[in-house]
Short mmCIF file of N, CA and C in Angstrom, two decimals:
data_model
loop_
_atom_site.label_atom_id
_atom_site.label_comp_id
_atom_site.label_asym_id
_atom_site.label_seq_id
_atom_site.Cartn_x
_atom_site.Cartn_y
_atom_site.Cartn_z
N MET A 1248 79.34 63.48 177.14
CA MET A 1248 78.51 64.56 177.63
C MET A 1248 78.48 65.66 176.57
N LYS A 1249 77.32 66.21 176.38
CA LYS A 1249 77.16 67.33 175.45
C LYS A 1249 76.69 68.54 176.25
N ILE A 1250 77.39 69.64 176.10
CA ILE A 1250 77.03 70.87 176.80
C ILE A 1250 76.59 71.88 175.75
N ILE A 1251 75.39 72.41 175.93
CA ILE A 1251 74.83 73.35 174.96
C ILE A 1251 74.91 74.75 175.56
N SER A 1252 75.74 75.58 174.96
CA SER A 1252 75.94 76.95 175.44
C SER A 1252 75.05 77.92 174.66
N HIS A 1253 75.00 79.14 175.15
CA HIS A 1253 74.28 80.19 174.42
C HIS A 1253 74.92 80.40 173.05
N LYS A 1254 76.24 80.29 172.99
CA LYS A 1254 76.95 80.46 171.72
C LYS A 1254 76.52 79.39 170.71
N VAL A 1255 76.35 78.17 171.17
CA VAL A 1255 75.90 77.08 170.29
C VAL A 1255 74.50 77.40 169.76
N LEU A 1256 73.63 77.87 170.64
CA LEU A 1256 72.27 78.21 170.21
C LEU A 1256 72.25 79.43 169.29
N ASP A 1257 73.14 80.40 169.55
CA ASP A 1257 73.26 81.55 168.65
C ASP A 1257 73.62 81.08 167.24
N GLN A 1258 74.56 80.16 167.15
CA GLN A 1258 74.99 79.63 165.85
C GLN A 1258 73.86 78.85 165.18
N LEU A 1259 73.14 78.06 165.96
CA LEU A 1259 72.01 77.29 165.43
C LEU A 1259 70.96 78.23 164.84
N SER A 1260 70.66 79.30 165.57
CA SER A 1260 69.69 80.28 165.10
C SER A 1260 70.17 80.97 163.82
N LEU A 1261 71.44 81.29 163.77
CA LEU A 1261 72.02 81.91 162.58
C LEU A 1261 71.90 80.97 161.37
N GLU A 1262 72.18 79.70 161.59
CA GLU A 1262 72.06 78.72 160.51
C GLU A 1262 70.61 78.56 160.05
N ALA A 1263 69.68 78.61 160.99
CA ALA A 1263 68.26 78.51 160.63
C ALA A 1263 67.84 79.69 159.77
N SER A 1264 68.26 80.88 160.16
CA SER A 1264 67.85 82.09 159.42
C SER A 1264 68.44 82.11 158.02
N GLY A 1265 69.56 81.42 157.81
CA GLY A 1265 70.18 81.39 156.50
C GLY A 1265 69.81 80.18 155.65
N SER A 1266 68.99 79.30 156.20
CA SER A 1266 68.64 78.09 155.45
C SER A 1266 67.37 78.31 154.63
N GLU A 1267 67.26 77.56 153.56
CA GLU A 1267 66.10 77.68 152.67
C GLU A 1267 64.79 77.39 153.41
N ARG A 1268 64.81 76.43 154.32
CA ARG A 1268 63.59 76.04 155.05
C ARG A 1268 63.37 76.88 156.32
N LEU A 1269 64.28 77.78 156.62
CA LEU A 1269 64.19 78.67 157.79
C LEU A 1269 64.14 77.90 159.11
N ARG A 1270 64.84 76.77 159.15
CA ARG A 1270 64.94 76.01 160.40
C ARG A 1270 66.19 75.14 160.36
N LYS A 1271 66.61 74.76 161.57
CA LYS A 1271 67.82 73.93 161.69
C LYS A 1271 67.73 73.14 162.99
N ASN A 1272 68.06 71.86 162.93
CA ASN A 1272 68.06 70.98 164.10
C ASN A 1272 69.47 70.81 164.65
N LEU A 1273 69.54 70.62 165.96
CA LEU A 1273 70.76 70.17 166.62
C LEU A 1273 70.37 68.91 167.40
N ASN A 1274 70.70 67.76 166.84
CA ASN A 1274 70.34 66.49 167.47
C ASN A 1274 71.30 66.18 168.61
N LEU A 1275 70.75 65.80 169.75
CA LEU A 1275 71.58 65.36 170.87
C LEU A 1275 71.73 63.85 170.87
N HIS A 1276 70.77 63.14 170.30
CA HIS A 1276 70.89 61.69 170.19
C HIS A 1276 71.98 61.36 169.17
N ASP A 1277 72.67 60.27 169.42
CA ASP A 1277 73.80 59.90 168.57
C ASP A 1277 73.38 59.23 167.27
N ASP A 1278 72.19 58.66 167.28
CA ASP A 1278 71.77 57.85 166.14
C ASP A 1278 70.25 57.91 166.03
N TYR A 1279 69.74 57.81 164.82
CA TYR A 1279 68.29 57.80 164.63
C TYR A 1279 67.64 56.59 165.29
N ALA A 1280 68.42 55.56 165.57
CA ALA A 1280 67.89 54.36 166.22
C ALA A 1280 67.78 54.51 167.73
N ASP A 1281 68.31 55.59 168.29
CA ASP A 1281 68.24 55.78 169.75
C ASP A 1281 66.79 55.74 170.22
N PRO A 1282 66.55 55.17 171.39
CA PRO A 1282 65.18 55.04 171.89
C PRO A 1282 64.54 56.36 172.31
N CYS A 1283 65.35 57.40 172.49
CA CYS A 1283 64.81 58.72 172.82
C CYS A 1283 65.45 59.75 171.90
N GLN A 1284 64.63 60.38 171.09
CA GLN A 1284 65.10 61.42 170.18
C GLN A 1284 65.05 62.76 170.93
N ARG A 1285 66.19 63.47 170.98
CA ARG A 1285 66.30 64.73 171.71
C ARG A 1285 66.97 65.74 170.81
N LEU A 1286 66.31 66.87 170.60
CA LEU A 1286 66.88 67.85 169.68
C LEU A 1286 66.42 69.27 169.98
N PHE A 1287 67.32 70.21 169.71
CA PHE A 1287 66.99 71.62 169.69
C PHE A 1287 66.61 71.95 168.26
N ILE A 1288 65.57 72.75 168.10
CA ILE A 1288 65.14 73.16 166.76
C ILE A 1288 65.03 74.68 166.75
N ALA A 1289 65.84 75.30 165.91
CA ALA A 1289 65.77 76.76 165.70
C ALA A 1289 64.90 76.99 164.48
N MET A 1290 63.94 77.91 164.61
CA MET A 1290 63.04 78.19 163.49
C MET A 1290 62.78 79.69 163.40
N GLU A 1291 62.54 80.12 162.18
CA GLU A 1291 62.25 81.52 161.90
C GLU A 1291 60.82 81.66 161.39
N PRO A 1292 60.21 82.85 161.58
CA PRO A 1292 58.89 83.07 160.99
C PRO A 1292 58.93 82.79 159.49
N GLY A 1293 57.89 82.15 159.01
CA GLY A 1293 57.81 81.82 157.59
C GLY A 1293 58.18 80.38 157.29
N THR A 1294 58.76 79.66 158.28
CA THR A 1294 59.00 78.24 158.04
C THR A 1294 57.66 77.52 158.08
N TYR A 1295 57.54 76.46 157.30
CA TYR A 1295 56.29 75.72 157.22
C TYR A 1295 56.51 74.30 157.71
N ILE A 1296 55.81 73.96 158.77
CA ILE A 1296 55.78 72.59 159.28
C ILE A 1296 54.43 72.02 158.88
N ARG A 1297 54.43 71.18 157.86
CA ARG A 1297 53.16 70.62 157.39
C ARG A 1297 52.48 69.87 158.53
N PRO A 1298 51.19 70.15 158.75
CA PRO A 1298 50.48 69.43 159.80
C PRO A 1298 50.64 67.91 159.63
N HIS A 1299 50.86 67.27 160.76
CA HIS A 1299 51.12 65.84 160.76
C HIS A 1299 50.78 65.25 162.12
N ARG A 1300 50.86 63.95 162.20
CA ARG A 1300 50.72 63.23 163.47
C ARG A 1300 51.68 62.05 163.42
N HIS A 1301 51.88 61.46 164.58
CA HIS A 1301 52.79 60.32 164.68
C HIS A 1301 51.97 59.10 165.10
N THR A 1302 51.79 58.18 164.15
CA THR A 1302 50.91 57.03 164.40
C THR A 1302 51.55 55.67 164.13
N ASP A 1303 52.71 55.63 163.50
CA ASP A 1303 53.28 54.36 163.08
C ASP A 1303 54.73 54.23 163.52
N PRO A 1304 54.96 53.89 164.78
CA PRO A 1304 54.00 53.66 165.86
C PRO A 1304 53.56 54.98 166.49
N PRO A 1305 52.49 54.94 167.28
CA PRO A 1305 52.05 56.17 167.97
C PRO A 1305 53.15 56.70 168.89
N LYS A 1306 53.42 58.01 168.77
CA LYS A 1306 54.47 58.62 169.59
C LYS A 1306 54.01 59.96 170.13
N PRO A 1307 54.11 60.14 171.45
CA PRO A 1307 53.89 61.48 172.00
C PRO A 1307 55.12 62.34 171.73
N GLU A 1308 54.97 63.64 171.87
CA GLU A 1308 56.10 64.57 171.74
C GLU A 1308 56.03 65.57 172.87
N CYS A 1309 57.18 66.06 173.26
CA CYS A 1309 57.25 67.13 174.24
C CYS A 1309 58.04 68.28 173.63
N PHE A 1310 57.48 69.49 173.73
CA PHE A 1310 58.11 70.70 173.21
C PHE A 1310 58.35 71.65 174.37
N MET A 1311 59.57 72.19 174.49
CA MET A 1311 59.87 73.18 175.52
C MET A 1311 60.56 74.37 174.87
N ALA A 1312 59.98 75.55 175.06
CA ALA A 1312 60.57 76.76 174.49
C ALA A 1312 61.87 77.08 175.21
N VAL A 1313 62.87 77.46 174.42
CA VAL A 1313 64.17 77.85 174.95
C VAL A 1313 64.38 79.34 174.73
N ARG A 1314 63.98 79.82 173.55
CA ARG A 1314 64.07 81.24 173.19
C ARG A 1314 62.90 81.58 172.28
N GLY A 1315 62.50 82.83 172.34
CA GLY A 1315 61.49 83.31 171.40
C GLY A 1315 60.09 82.86 171.75
N LYS A 1316 59.24 82.88 170.74
CA LYS A 1316 57.82 82.59 170.95
C LYS A 1316 57.29 81.83 169.75
N LEU A 1317 56.58 80.73 170.06
CA LEU A 1317 56.02 79.86 169.04
C LEU A 1317 54.59 79.52 169.41
N ALA A 1318 53.91 78.82 168.52
CA ALA A 1318 52.57 78.34 168.84
C ALA A 1318 52.40 76.94 168.29
N LEU A 1319 51.85 76.07 169.12
CA LEU A 1319 51.45 74.74 168.68
C LEU A 1319 50.01 74.86 168.22
N VAL A 1320 49.74 74.40 167.00
CA VAL A 1320 48.39 74.40 166.46
C VAL A 1320 47.95 72.94 166.38
N VAL A 1321 46.80 72.63 166.99
CA VAL A 1321 46.26 71.27 167.00
C VAL A 1321 44.99 71.28 166.14
N PHE A 1322 44.86 70.28 165.29
CA PHE A 1322 43.76 70.21 164.33
C PHE A 1322 42.88 68.99 164.59
N ASP A 1323 41.62 69.07 164.11
CA ASP A 1323 40.78 67.88 164.11
C ASP A 1323 41.05 67.10 162.82
N ASP A 1324 40.36 66.00 162.63
CA ASP A 1324 40.61 65.15 161.47
C ASP A 1324 40.26 65.80 160.14
N ASP A 1325 39.46 66.86 160.17
CA ASP A 1325 39.07 67.57 158.95
C ASP A 1325 39.94 68.79 158.67
N GLY A 1326 40.92 69.05 159.53
CA GLY A 1326 41.81 70.17 159.32
C GLY A 1326 41.37 71.47 159.98
N GLU A 1327 40.30 71.41 160.76
CA GLU A 1327 39.87 72.61 161.49
C GLU A 1327 40.74 72.77 162.73
N VAL A 1328 41.08 74.01 163.04
CA VAL A 1328 41.91 74.28 164.21
C VAL A 1328 41.11 74.02 165.48
N LYS A 1329 41.59 73.10 166.31
CA LYS A 1329 40.96 72.78 167.59
C LYS A 1329 41.52 73.63 168.72
N GLN A 1330 42.83 73.89 168.64
CA GLN A 1330 43.48 74.56 169.76
C GLN A 1330 44.76 75.23 169.29
N VAL A 1331 45.04 76.40 169.87
CA VAL A 1331 46.29 77.11 169.63
C VAL A 1331 46.91 77.37 171.00
N ILE A 1332 48.14 76.94 171.18
CA ILE A 1332 48.83 77.15 172.45
C ILE A 1332 50.14 77.87 172.17
N SER A 1333 50.20 79.14 172.53
CA SER A 1333 51.46 79.88 172.40
C SER A 1333 52.37 79.49 173.56
N PHE A 1334 53.65 79.36 173.25
CA PHE A 1334 54.60 79.02 174.32
C PHE A 1334 55.93 79.73 174.08
N GLY A 1335 56.59 80.05 175.20
CA GLY A 1335 57.86 80.75 175.11
C GLY A 1335 57.81 82.10 175.78
N ASP A 1336 58.67 83.01 175.31
CA ASP A 1336 58.81 84.34 175.92
C ASP A 1336 57.48 85.08 176.00
N GLY A 1337 57.15 85.56 177.19
CA GLY A 1337 55.94 86.33 177.40
C GLY A 1337 54.67 85.51 177.45
N CYS A 1338 54.78 84.21 177.45
CA CYS A 1338 53.60 83.34 177.47
C CYS A 1338 53.45 82.69 178.84
N HIS A 1339 52.23 82.26 179.13
CA HIS A 1339 51.99 81.51 180.35
C HIS A 1339 52.56 80.10 180.24
N THR A 1340 52.65 79.60 179.01
CA THR A 1340 53.08 78.23 178.77
C THR A 1340 54.54 78.20 178.34
N LEU A 1341 55.29 77.29 178.94
CA LEU A 1341 56.69 77.09 178.60
C LEU A 1341 56.89 75.80 177.81
N ALA A 1342 56.12 74.77 178.16
CA ALA A 1342 56.30 73.46 177.53
C ALA A 1342 54.95 72.80 177.31
N ILE A 1343 54.91 71.90 176.34
CA ILE A 1343 53.69 71.18 175.98
C ILE A 1343 54.04 69.72 175.79
N ASP A 1344 53.26 68.84 176.40
CA ASP A 1344 53.40 67.41 176.19
C ASP A 1344 52.21 66.98 175.33
N LEU A 1345 52.47 66.67 174.07
CA LEU A 1345 51.42 66.36 173.10
C LEU A 1345 51.22 64.85 173.01
N PRO A 1346 49.98 64.38 173.23
CA PRO A 1346 49.73 62.94 173.12
C PRO A 1346 49.95 62.43 171.69
N ALA A 1347 50.21 61.16 171.58
CA ALA A 1347 50.37 60.53 170.26
C ALA A 1347 49.08 60.66 169.45
N GLY A 1348 49.24 60.79 168.15
CA GLY A 1348 48.09 60.76 167.25
C GLY A 1348 47.40 62.08 167.00
N GLU A 1349 47.85 63.16 167.62
CA GLU A 1349 47.23 64.48 167.42
C GLU A 1349 47.80 65.14 166.17
N TRP A 1350 46.90 65.63 165.30
CA TRP A 1350 47.35 66.43 164.16
C TRP A 1350 47.90 67.74 164.70
N HIS A 1351 49.08 68.16 164.25
CA HIS A 1351 49.66 69.38 164.79
C HIS A 1351 50.66 70.01 163.83
N SER A 1352 50.94 71.27 164.11
CA SER A 1352 51.98 72.03 163.43
C SER A 1352 52.50 73.05 164.42
N ILE A 1353 53.61 73.67 164.07
CA ILE A 1353 54.15 74.76 164.90
C ILE A 1353 54.30 75.98 164.02
N ILE A 1354 53.84 77.11 164.54
CA ILE A 1354 53.97 78.40 163.87
C ILE A 1354 54.96 79.23 164.70
N VAL A 1355 55.90 79.86 164.02
CA VAL A 1355 56.90 80.69 164.69
C VAL A 1355 56.38 82.12 164.75
N ILE A 1356 56.34 82.69 165.95
CA ILE A 1356 55.83 84.04 166.15
C ILE A 1356 56.97 85.06 166.18
N GLU A 1357 58.09 84.71 166.77
CA GLU A 1357 59.22 85.65 166.89
C GLU A 1357 60.47 85.10 166.22
N PRO A 1358 61.23 85.99 165.56
CA PRO A 1358 62.52 85.56 164.99
C PRO A 1358 63.44 85.04 166.11
N GLY A 1359 64.30 84.11 165.74
CA GLY A 1359 65.26 83.59 166.70
C GLY A 1359 64.67 82.59 167.68
N SER A 1360 63.51 82.02 167.36
CA SER A 1360 62.88 81.07 168.28
C SER A 1360 63.56 79.71 168.23
N ILE A 1361 63.70 79.13 169.41
CA ILE A 1361 64.30 77.80 169.54
C ILE A 1361 63.48 77.02 170.56
N PHE A 1362 63.22 75.75 170.25
CA PHE A 1362 62.59 74.88 171.24
C PHE A 1362 63.33 73.56 171.31
N PHE A 1363 63.11 72.86 172.41
CA PHE A 1363 63.71 71.55 172.64
C PHE A 1363 62.60 70.53 172.49
N GLU A 1364 62.85 69.48 171.72
CA GLU A 1364 61.83 68.46 171.46
C GLU A 1364 62.36 67.10 171.88
N THR A 1365 61.48 66.33 172.48
CA THR A 1365 61.79 64.92 172.75
C THR A 1365 60.62 64.09 172.26
N LYS A 1366 60.95 62.92 171.76
CA LYS A 1366 59.93 61.93 171.41
C LYS A 1366 60.60 60.57 171.36
N PRO A 1367 59.82 59.51 171.50
CA PRO A 1367 60.41 58.18 171.45
C PRO A 1367 61.03 57.89 170.09
N GLY A 1368 62.13 57.17 170.11
CA GLY A 1368 62.74 56.69 168.88
C GLY A 1368 62.30 55.27 168.63
N PRO A 1369 62.82 54.66 167.63
CA PRO A 1369 63.76 55.24 166.68
C PRO A 1369 63.06 56.16 165.69
N TYR A 1370 63.85 57.01 165.04
CA TYR A 1370 63.33 57.85 163.97
C TYR A 1370 63.49 57.09 162.66
N VAL A 1371 62.37 56.84 162.00
CA VAL A 1371 62.36 56.18 160.69
C VAL A 1371 61.66 57.14 159.73
N ALA A 1372 62.42 57.75 158.85
CA ALA A 1372 61.91 58.83 158.00
C ALA A 1372 60.65 58.43 157.23
N MET A 1373 60.58 57.23 156.73
CA MET A 1373 59.44 56.81 155.89
C MET A 1373 58.14 56.68 156.68
N SER A 1374 58.22 56.45 157.98
CA SER A 1374 56.98 56.24 158.74
C SER A 1374 56.83 57.19 159.92
N ASP A 1375 57.77 58.10 160.12
CA ASP A 1375 57.73 58.98 161.29
C ASP A 1375 56.49 59.86 161.31
N LYS A 1376 56.15 60.43 160.17
CA LYS A 1376 55.04 61.38 160.12
C LYS A 1376 53.95 60.89 159.19
N ASP A 1377 52.72 61.03 159.65
CA ASP A 1377 51.54 60.85 158.81
C ASP A 1377 51.09 62.26 158.47
N PHE A 1378 51.40 62.71 157.25
CA PHE A 1378 51.08 64.09 156.86
C PHE A 1378 49.59 64.24 156.59
N ALA A 1379 49.05 65.38 157.00
CA ALA A 1379 47.63 65.67 156.83
C ALA A 1379 47.30 65.81 155.35
N PRO A 1380 46.32 65.05 154.86
CA PRO A 1380 45.96 65.14 153.44
C PRO A 1380 45.31 66.47 153.08
N TRP A 1381 44.80 67.19 154.07
CA TRP A 1381 44.13 68.46 153.83
C TRP A 1381 45.07 69.65 153.89
N ALA A 1382 46.36 69.42 154.10
CA ALA A 1382 47.34 70.52 154.17
C ALA A 1382 48.30 70.41 152.99
N PRO A 1383 48.71 71.54 152.43
CA PRO A 1383 49.61 71.48 151.27
C PRO A 1383 50.97 70.87 151.60
N GLU A 1384 51.54 70.21 150.60
CA GLU A 1384 52.89 69.68 150.73
C GLU A 1384 53.87 70.83 150.88
N GLU A 1385 55.02 70.55 151.47
CA GLU A 1385 55.95 71.61 151.86
C GLU A 1385 56.33 72.57 150.73
N ASN A 1386 56.59 72.10 149.55
CA ASN A 1386 57.05 72.99 148.48
C ASN A 1386 55.97 73.36 147.47
N SER A 1387 54.72 73.12 147.80
CA SER A 1387 53.65 73.42 146.84
C SER A 1387 53.33 74.92 146.84
N PRO A 1388 52.74 75.41 145.75
CA PRO A 1388 52.43 76.83 145.64
C PRO A 1388 51.40 77.32 146.68
N GLU A 1389 50.62 76.41 147.25
CA GLU A 1389 49.58 76.78 148.21
C GLU A 1389 50.12 77.06 149.61
N VAL A 1390 51.37 76.73 149.85
CA VAL A 1390 51.94 76.87 151.20
C VAL A 1390 51.85 78.30 151.71
N GLY A 1391 52.19 79.27 150.89
CA GLY A 1391 52.20 80.67 151.33
C GLY A 1391 50.86 81.12 151.88
N SER A 1392 49.79 80.85 151.13
CA SER A 1392 48.47 81.30 151.59
C SER A 1392 48.01 80.49 152.80
N TYR A 1393 48.30 79.19 152.82
CA TYR A 1393 47.90 78.36 153.95
C TYR A 1393 48.63 78.80 155.22
N LEU A 1394 49.93 79.04 155.10
CA LEU A 1394 50.72 79.50 156.25
C LEU A 1394 50.23 80.87 156.73
N SER A 1395 49.85 81.74 155.82
CA SER A 1395 49.31 83.06 156.19
C SER A 1395 48.03 82.92 157.00
N VAL A 1396 47.14 82.02 156.56
CA VAL A 1396 45.89 81.80 157.29
C VAL A 1396 46.17 81.27 158.69
N LEU A 1397 47.05 80.26 158.79
CA LEU A 1397 47.38 79.71 160.11
C LEU A 1397 48.02 80.76 161.01
N THR A 1398 48.92 81.55 160.45
CA THR A 1398 49.59 82.59 161.24
C THR A 1398 48.58 83.62 161.73
N GLU A 1399 47.63 83.98 160.89
CA GLU A 1399 46.58 84.92 161.29
C GLU A 1399 45.75 84.35 162.44
N ILE A 1400 45.39 83.08 162.35
CA ILE A 1400 44.63 82.42 163.43
C ILE A 1400 45.45 82.44 164.72
N VAL A 1401 46.74 82.12 164.62
CA VAL A 1401 47.61 82.09 165.80
C VAL A 1401 47.72 83.47 166.42
N LEU A 1402 47.95 84.49 165.61
CA LEU A 1402 48.12 85.85 166.15
C LEU A 1402 46.82 86.37 166.76
N LYS A 1403 45.68 86.04 166.16
CA LYS A 1403 44.39 86.45 166.73
C LYS A 1403 44.17 85.76 168.07
N LYS A 1404 44.41 84.47 168.12
CA LYS A 1404 44.25 83.71 169.35
C LYS A 1404 45.23 84.21 170.42
N ASP A 1405 46.46 84.50 170.01
CA ASP A 1405 47.48 84.98 170.93
C ASP A 1405 47.06 86.31 171.55
N SER A 1406 46.50 87.21 170.75
CA SER A 1406 46.09 88.52 171.27
C SER A 1406 44.89 88.40 172.20
N GLU A 1407 44.07 87.36 172.02
CA GLU A 1407 42.92 87.14 172.90
C GLU A 1407 43.36 86.63 174.27
N ASN A 1408 44.53 86.00 174.33
CA ASN A 1408 45.00 85.41 175.59
C ASN A 1408 45.67 86.41 176.51
N PHE A 1409 45.93 87.63 176.02
CA PHE A 1409 46.64 88.60 176.85
C PHE A 1409 45.91 89.92 176.91
#
């Protein structure tokens, strides 16, 4: 049995804020081969999740906000934003069940944000994500401007919802 306390999540958030990628996972599954991948993910504003989808094999994902505020951004095949769904503190939405094959990313709105994710396993790093060809690679020089544009879209959409 694994018990996740507030102290554990505080530590996870601290580790995320101090990491180069501004995020940190706490896996609850014992092995990447487990049939159900379950993890807490702490993320800070400025982290970049390259838009991707899960197609090999197709896998749905479920995201549930635990702390803070985030936004799921869903794209069409050309990279245009189809939908922005803010979830977490102060939002109407707490959790999102994303169908397999949807291009998506997550933008962090508030520091100290944590969400819980589940998706079918096993996790195979080489085939888990189909990265969007129209989005910059994680460490490329274009990431900063691309992330700024996405964040601006998210914040504009978020302000329209309230």
